[in-house]
mmCIF file of C-alpha atoms in Angstrom:
data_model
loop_
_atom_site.group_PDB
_atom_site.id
_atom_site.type_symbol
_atom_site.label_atom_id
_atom_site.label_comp_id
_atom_site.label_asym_id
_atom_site.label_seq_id
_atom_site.Cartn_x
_atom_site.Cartn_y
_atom_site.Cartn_z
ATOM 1 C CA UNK L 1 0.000 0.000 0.000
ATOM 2 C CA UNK L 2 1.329 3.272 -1.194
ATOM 3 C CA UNK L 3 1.946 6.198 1.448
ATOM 4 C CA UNK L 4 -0.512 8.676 1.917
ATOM 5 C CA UNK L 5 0.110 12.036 0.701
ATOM 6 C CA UNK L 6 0.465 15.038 2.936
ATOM 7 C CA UNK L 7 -3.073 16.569 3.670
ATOM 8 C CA UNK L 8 -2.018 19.426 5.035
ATOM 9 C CA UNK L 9 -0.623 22.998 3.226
ATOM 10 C CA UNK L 10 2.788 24.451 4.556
ATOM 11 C CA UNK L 11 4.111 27.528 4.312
ATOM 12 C CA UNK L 12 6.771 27.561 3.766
ATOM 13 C CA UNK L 13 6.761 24.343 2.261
ATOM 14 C CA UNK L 14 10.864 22.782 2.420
ATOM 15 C CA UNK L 15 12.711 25.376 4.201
ATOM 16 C CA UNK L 16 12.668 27.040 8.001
ATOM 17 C CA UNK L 17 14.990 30.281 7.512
ATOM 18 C CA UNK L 18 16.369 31.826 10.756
ATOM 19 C CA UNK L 19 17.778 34.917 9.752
ATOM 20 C CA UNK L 20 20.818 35.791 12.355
ATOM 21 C CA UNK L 21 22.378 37.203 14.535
ATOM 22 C CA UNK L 22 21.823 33.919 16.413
ATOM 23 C CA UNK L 23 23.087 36.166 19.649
ATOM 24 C CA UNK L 24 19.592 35.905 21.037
ATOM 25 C CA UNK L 25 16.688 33.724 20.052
ATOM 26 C CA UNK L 26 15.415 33.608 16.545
ATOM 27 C CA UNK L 27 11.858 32.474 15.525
ATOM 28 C CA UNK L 28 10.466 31.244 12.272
ATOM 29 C CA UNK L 29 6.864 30.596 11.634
ATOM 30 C CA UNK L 30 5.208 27.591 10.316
ATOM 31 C CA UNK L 31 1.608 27.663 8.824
ATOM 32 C CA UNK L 32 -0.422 24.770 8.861
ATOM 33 C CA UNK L 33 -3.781 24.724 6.485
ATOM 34 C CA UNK L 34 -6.091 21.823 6.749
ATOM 35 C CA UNK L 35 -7.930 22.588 3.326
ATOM 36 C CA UNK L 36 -10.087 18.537 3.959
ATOM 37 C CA UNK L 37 -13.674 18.293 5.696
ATOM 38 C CA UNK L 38 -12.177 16.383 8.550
ATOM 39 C CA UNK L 39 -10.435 17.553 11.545
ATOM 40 C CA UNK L 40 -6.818 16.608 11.159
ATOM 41 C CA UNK L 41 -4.036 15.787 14.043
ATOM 42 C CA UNK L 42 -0.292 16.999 13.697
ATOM 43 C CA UNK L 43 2.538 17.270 15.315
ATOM 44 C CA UNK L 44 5.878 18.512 14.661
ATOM 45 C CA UNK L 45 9.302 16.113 15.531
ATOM 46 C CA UNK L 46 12.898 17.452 15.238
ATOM 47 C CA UNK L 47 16.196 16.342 14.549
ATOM 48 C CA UNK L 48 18.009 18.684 17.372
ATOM 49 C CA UNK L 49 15.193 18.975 20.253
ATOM 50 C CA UNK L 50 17.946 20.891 22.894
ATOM 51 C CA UNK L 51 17.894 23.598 19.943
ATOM 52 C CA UNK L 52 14.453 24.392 19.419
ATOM 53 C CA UNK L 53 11.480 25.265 21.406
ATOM 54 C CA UNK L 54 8.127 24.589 19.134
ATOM 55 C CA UNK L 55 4.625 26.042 20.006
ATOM 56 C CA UNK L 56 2.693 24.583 19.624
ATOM 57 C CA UNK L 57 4.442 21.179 19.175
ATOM 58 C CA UNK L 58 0.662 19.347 18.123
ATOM 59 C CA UNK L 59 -2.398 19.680 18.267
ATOM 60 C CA UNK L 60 -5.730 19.002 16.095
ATOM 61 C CA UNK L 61 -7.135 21.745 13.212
ATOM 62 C CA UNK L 62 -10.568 21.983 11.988
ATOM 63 C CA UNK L 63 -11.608 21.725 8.704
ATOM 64 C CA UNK L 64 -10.630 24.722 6.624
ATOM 65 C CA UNK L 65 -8.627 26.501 9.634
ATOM 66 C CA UNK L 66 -4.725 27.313 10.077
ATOM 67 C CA UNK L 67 -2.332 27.188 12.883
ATOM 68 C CA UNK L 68 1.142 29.251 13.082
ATOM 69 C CA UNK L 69 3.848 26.961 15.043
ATOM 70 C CA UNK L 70 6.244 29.242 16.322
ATOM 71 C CA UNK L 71 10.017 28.118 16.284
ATOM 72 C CA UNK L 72 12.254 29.181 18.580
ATOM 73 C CA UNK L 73 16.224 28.689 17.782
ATOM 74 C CA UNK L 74 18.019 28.915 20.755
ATOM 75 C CA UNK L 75 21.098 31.427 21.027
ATOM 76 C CA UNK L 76 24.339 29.807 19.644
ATOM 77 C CA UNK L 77 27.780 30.424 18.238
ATOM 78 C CA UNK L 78 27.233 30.583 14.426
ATOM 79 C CA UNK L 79 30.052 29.236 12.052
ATOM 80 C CA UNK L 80 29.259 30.114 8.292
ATOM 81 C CA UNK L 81 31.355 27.354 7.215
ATOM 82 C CA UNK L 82 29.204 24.958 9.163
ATOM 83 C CA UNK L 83 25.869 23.617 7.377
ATOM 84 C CA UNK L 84 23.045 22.976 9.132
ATOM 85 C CA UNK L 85 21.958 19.419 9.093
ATOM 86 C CA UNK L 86 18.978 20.045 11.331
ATOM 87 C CA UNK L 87 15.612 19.127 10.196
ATOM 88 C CA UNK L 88 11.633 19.036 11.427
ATOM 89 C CA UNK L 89 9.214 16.874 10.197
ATOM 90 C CA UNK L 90 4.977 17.530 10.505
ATOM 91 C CA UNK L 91 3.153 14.374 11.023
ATOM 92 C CA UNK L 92 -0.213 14.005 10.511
ATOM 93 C CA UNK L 93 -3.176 11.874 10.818
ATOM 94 C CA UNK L 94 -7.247 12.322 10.068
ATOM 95 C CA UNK L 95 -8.391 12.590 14.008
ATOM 96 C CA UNK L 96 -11.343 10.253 14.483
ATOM 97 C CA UNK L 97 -14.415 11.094 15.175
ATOM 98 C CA UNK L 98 -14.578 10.156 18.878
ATOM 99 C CA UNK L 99 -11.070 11.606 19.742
ATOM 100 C CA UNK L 100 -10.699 12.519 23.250
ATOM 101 C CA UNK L 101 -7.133 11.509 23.945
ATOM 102 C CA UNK L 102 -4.345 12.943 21.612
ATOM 103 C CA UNK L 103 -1.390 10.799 22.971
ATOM 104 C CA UNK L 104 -4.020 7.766 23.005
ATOM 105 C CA UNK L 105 -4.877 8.249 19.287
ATOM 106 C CA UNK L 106 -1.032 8.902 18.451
ATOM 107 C CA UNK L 107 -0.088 5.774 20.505
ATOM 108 C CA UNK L 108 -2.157 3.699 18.811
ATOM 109 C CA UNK L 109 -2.035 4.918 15.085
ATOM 110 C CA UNK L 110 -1.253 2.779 11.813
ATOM 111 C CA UNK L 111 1.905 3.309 10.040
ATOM 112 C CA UNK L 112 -0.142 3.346 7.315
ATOM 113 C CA UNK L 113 -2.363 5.883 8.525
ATOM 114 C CA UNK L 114 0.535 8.537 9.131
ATOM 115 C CA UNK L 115 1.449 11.658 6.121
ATOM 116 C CA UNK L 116 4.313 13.170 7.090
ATOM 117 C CA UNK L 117 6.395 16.526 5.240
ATOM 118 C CA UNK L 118 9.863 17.167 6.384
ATOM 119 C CA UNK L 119 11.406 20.921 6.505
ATOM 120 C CA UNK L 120 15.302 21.707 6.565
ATOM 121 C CA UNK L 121 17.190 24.587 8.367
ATOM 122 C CA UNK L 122 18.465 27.209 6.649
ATOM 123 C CA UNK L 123 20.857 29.874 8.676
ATOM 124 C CA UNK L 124 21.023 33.378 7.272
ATOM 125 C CA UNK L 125 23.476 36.315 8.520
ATOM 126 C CA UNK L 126 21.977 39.847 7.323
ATOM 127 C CA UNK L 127 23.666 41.358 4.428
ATOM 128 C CA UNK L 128 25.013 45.036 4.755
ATOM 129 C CA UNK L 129 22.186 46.323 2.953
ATOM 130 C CA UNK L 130 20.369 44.767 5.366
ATOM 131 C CA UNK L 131 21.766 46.229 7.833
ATOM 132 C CA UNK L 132 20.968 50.111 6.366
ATOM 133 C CA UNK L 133 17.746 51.723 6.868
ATOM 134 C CA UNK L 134 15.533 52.078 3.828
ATOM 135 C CA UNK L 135 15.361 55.668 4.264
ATOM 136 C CA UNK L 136 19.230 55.747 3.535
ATOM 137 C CA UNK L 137 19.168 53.032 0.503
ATOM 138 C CA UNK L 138 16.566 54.963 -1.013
ATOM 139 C CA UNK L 139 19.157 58.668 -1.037
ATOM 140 C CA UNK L 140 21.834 56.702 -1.823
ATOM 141 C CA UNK L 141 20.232 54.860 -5.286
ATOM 142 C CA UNK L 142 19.356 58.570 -5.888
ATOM 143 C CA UNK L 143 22.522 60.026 -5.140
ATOM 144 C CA UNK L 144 24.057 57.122 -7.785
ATOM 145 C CA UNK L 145 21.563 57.728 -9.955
ATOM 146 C CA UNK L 146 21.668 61.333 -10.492
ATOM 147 C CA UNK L 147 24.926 62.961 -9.366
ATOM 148 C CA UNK L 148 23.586 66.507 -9.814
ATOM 149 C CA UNK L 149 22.375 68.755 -6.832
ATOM 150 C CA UNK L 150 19.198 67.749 -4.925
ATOM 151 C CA UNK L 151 16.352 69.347 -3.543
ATOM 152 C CA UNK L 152 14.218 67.888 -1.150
ATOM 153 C CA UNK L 153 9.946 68.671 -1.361
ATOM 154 C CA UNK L 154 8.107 66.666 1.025
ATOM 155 C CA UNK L 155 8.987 63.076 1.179
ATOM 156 C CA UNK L 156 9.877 63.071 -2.165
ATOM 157 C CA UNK L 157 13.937 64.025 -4.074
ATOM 158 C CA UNK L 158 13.895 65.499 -6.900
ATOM 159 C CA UNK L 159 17.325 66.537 -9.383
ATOM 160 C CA UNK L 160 17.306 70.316 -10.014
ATOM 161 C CA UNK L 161 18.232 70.079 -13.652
ATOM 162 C CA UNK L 162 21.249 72.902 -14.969
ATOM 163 C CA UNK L 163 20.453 75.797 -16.906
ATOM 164 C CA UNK L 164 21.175 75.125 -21.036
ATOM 165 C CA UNK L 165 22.954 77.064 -23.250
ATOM 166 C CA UNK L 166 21.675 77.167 -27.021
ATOM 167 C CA UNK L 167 24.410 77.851 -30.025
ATOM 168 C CA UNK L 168 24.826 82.020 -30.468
ATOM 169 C CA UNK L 169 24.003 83.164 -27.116
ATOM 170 C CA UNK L 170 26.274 85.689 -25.547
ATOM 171 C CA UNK L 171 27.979 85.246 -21.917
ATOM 172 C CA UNK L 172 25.441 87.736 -20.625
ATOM 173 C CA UNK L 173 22.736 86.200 -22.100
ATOM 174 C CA UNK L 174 23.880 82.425 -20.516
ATOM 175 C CA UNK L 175 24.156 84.924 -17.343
ATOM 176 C CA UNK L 176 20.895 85.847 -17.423
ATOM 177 C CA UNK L 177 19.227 82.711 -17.992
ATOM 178 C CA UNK L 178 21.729 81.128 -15.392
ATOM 179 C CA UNK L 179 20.016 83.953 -12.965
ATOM 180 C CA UNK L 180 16.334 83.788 -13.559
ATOM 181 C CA UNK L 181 16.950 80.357 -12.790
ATOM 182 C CA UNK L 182 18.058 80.749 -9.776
ATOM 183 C CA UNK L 183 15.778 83.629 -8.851
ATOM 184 C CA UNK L 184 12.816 80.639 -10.339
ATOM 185 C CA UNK L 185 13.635 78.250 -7.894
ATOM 186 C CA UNK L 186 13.679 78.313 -3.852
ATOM 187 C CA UNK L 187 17.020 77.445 -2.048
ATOM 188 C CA UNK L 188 17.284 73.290 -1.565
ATOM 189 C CA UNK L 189 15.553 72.807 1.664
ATOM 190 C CA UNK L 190 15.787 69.686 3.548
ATOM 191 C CA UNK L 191 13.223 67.960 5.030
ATOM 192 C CA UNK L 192 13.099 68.342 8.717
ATOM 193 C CA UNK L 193 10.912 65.034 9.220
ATOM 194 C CA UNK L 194 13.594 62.978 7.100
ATOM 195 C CA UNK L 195 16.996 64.744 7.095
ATOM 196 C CA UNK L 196 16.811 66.712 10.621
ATOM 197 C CA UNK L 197 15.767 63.686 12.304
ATOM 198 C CA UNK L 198 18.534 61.654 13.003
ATOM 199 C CA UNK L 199 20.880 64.573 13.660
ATOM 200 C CA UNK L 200 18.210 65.875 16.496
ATOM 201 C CA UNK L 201 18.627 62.378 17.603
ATOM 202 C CA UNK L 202 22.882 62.419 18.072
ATOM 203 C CA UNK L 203 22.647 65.982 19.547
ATOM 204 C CA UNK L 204 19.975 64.560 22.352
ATOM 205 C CA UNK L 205 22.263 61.708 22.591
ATOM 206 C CA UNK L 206 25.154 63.802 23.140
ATOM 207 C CA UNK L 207 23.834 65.666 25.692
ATOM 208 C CA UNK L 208 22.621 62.498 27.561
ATOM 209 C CA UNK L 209 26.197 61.337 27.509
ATOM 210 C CA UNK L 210 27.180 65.128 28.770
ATOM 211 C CA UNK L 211 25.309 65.315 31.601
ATOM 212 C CA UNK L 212 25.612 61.620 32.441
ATOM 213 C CA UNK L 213 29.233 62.401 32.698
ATOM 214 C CA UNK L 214 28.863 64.963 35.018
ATOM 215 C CA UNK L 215 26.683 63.121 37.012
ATOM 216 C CA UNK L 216 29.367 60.497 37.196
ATOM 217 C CA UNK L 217 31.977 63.191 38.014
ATOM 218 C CA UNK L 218 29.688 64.255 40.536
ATOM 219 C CA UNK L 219 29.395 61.394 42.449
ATOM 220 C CA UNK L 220 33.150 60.224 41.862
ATOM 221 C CA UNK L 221 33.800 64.087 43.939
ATOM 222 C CA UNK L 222 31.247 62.761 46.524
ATOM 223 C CA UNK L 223 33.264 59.512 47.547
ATOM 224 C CA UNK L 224 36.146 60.788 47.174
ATOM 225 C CA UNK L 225 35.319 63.465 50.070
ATOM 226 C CA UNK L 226 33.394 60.689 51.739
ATOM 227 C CA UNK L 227 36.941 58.830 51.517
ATOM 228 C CA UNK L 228 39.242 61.717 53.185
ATOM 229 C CA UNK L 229 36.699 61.853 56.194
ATOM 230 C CA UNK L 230 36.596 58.399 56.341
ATOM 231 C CA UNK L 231 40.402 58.530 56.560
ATOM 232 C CA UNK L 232 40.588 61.489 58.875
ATOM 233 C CA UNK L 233 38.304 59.912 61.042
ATOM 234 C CA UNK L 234 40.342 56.560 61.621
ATOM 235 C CA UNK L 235 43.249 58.927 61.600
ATOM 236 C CA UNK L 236 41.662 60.455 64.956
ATOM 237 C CA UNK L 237 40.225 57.072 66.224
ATOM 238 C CA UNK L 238 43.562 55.826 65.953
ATOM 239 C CA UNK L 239 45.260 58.732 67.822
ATOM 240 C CA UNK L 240 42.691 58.667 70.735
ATOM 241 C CA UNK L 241 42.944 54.949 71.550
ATOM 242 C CA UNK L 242 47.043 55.637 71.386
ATOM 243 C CA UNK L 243 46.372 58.424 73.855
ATOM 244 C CA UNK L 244 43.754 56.040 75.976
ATOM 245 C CA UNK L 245 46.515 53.298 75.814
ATOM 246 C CA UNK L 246 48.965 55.619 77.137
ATOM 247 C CA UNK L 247 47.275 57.102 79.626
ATOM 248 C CA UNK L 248 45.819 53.498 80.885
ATOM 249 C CA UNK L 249 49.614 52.669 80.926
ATOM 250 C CA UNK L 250 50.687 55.386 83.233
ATOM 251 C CA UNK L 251 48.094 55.289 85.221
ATOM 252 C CA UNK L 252 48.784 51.219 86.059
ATOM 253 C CA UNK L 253 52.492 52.179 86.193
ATOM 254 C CA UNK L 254 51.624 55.007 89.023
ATOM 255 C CA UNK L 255 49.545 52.297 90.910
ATOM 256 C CA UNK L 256 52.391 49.576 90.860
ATOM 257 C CA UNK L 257 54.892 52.604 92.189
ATOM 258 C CA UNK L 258 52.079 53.491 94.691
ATOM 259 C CA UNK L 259 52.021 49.981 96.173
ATOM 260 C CA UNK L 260 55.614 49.422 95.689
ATOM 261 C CA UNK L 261 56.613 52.583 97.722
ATOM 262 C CA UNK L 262 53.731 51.294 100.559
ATOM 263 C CA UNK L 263 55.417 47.828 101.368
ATOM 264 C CA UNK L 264 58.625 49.296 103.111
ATOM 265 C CA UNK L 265 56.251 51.480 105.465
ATOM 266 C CA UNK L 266 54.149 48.523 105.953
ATOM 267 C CA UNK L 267 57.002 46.701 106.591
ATOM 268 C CA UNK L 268 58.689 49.107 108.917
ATOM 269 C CA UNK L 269 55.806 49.292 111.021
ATOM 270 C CA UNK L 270 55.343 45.397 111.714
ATOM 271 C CA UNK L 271 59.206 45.442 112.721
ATOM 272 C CA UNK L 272 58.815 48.095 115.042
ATOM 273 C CA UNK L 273 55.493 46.208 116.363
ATOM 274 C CA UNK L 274 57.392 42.779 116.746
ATOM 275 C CA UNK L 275 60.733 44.755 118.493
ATOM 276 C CA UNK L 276 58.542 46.387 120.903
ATOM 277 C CA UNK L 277 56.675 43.039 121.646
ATOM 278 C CA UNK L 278 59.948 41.486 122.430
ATOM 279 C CA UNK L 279 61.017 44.054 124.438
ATOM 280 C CA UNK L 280 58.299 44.532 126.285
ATOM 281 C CA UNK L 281 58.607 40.508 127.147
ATOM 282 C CA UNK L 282 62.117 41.380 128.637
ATOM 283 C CA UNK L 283 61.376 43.791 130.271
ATOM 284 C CA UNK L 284 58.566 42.318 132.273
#
């Protein structure tokens, strides 16, 4: 029995493109059509599961709806040398009509029963005209295109074409025209929505960074100060428990004198106490 074919319309159809820088995450989106009468059941398999995060990874669609999976690449370090051999594959099946139990119906499906469409990665770094606004690509392919002056008028450029000079005119007359020209046409003016814009943008930039600066400066001043009076205050701590320590030394060293110079009157006293004892005795 042959395979059945896919029932389901993808979009895109081969190919998931992650466009880079693969620095953070990077999502692609799958659409799903189910285009039958019959509910359908899908669900979406990979080659490199710790890479991706799918949602959501099945499900069942109703007849004639759509469903965007969402796939999430997972930040890595990109080498353009390296080709992807990562792939996804969409299984489906025709949900019956009594389906309660996804996992049940998937567990017990027919090989035969199954369509399945398989998708390859594609990585993509931006180009650098990619990486340019389309406001400048659109000057520049004017600037190439038409090297003369420009004048801007609304959102649109247009050249300012130079004055001609028929066969038989004079200098004064080529003057002249060269003048009224001029006098025609209004000074180039740029236009302050497109051309003002992104220098309104460094100046306020600028003066972020300015007064950021100071701030910093500011508060580098403040610690600093808070620093010296941090030092001049252990400076003084230090000094008074030197002059606490000395004073705590003397004042022990007068004590010890104190009782040193007491024992030889204490002593002095007992003698004479025991020598009149005695003699007292031998007398009696």
């Amino acid at each position: 029995m042959s395979k059945l074919e896919q029932i389901l319309i993808l979009d895109p159809p081969a190919d998931l493109r992650f466009r880079g820088p693969f620095t953070d995450v990077v999502t692609a989106n799958l659409k799903l059509k189910n285009p039958s009468e019959k509910k359908v059941c899908f669900k979406v398999k990979t080659t490199a599961p710790r890479r991706y995060c799918v949602r959501p990874n099945s499900g069942i669609i109703d007849p004639g709806a759509t469903v965007i999976i969402s796939v999430m690449l997972q930040p890595f370090e990109y080498d353009p040398n390296e080709k992807s051999k990562h792939k996804f594959m969409v299984q489906t099946i025709f949900a019956p009509a009594a389906a309660t139990d996804i996992e049940a119906v998937w567990k017990d499906v027919k090989p035969d029963d199954l369509m399945d469409s398989k998708l390859r990665c594609v990585f993509e770094l931006p180009s650098e005209n990619d990486k340019v606004s389309p406001q400048k690509r659109n000057l520049l392919q004017c600037f190439r295109a038409a090297p003369g002056s420009f004048r801007t008028t609304g959102s649109k450029v247009k050249a300012c074409r130079p004055a001609v000079v028929r066969e038989g005119q004079s200098r004064e007359q080529e003057r002249d025209i060269s003048r009224s020209d001029v006098e025609s046409k209004p000074a180039p003016v740029l236009n302050s929505s497109k051309a003002d814009g992104p220098v309104s943008v460094n100046d306020s930039e600028k003066k972020k960074m300015m007064e950021e600066c100071k701030r910093l400066q500011t508060e580098v001043s403040k610690l600093n100060d808070e620093n010296r009076q941090l030092k001049d205050e252990g400076l003084r701590l230090r000094r008074s428990q030197r002059s606490e320590h000395l004073t705590s030394n003397s004042s022990s060293a007068l004590g010890l004198e104190s009782r040193a110079g007491s024992l030889p009157s204490l002593l002095v006293v007992i003698a004479a106490i025991f020598i009149g004892f005695f003699l007292g005795k031998f007398i009696l």
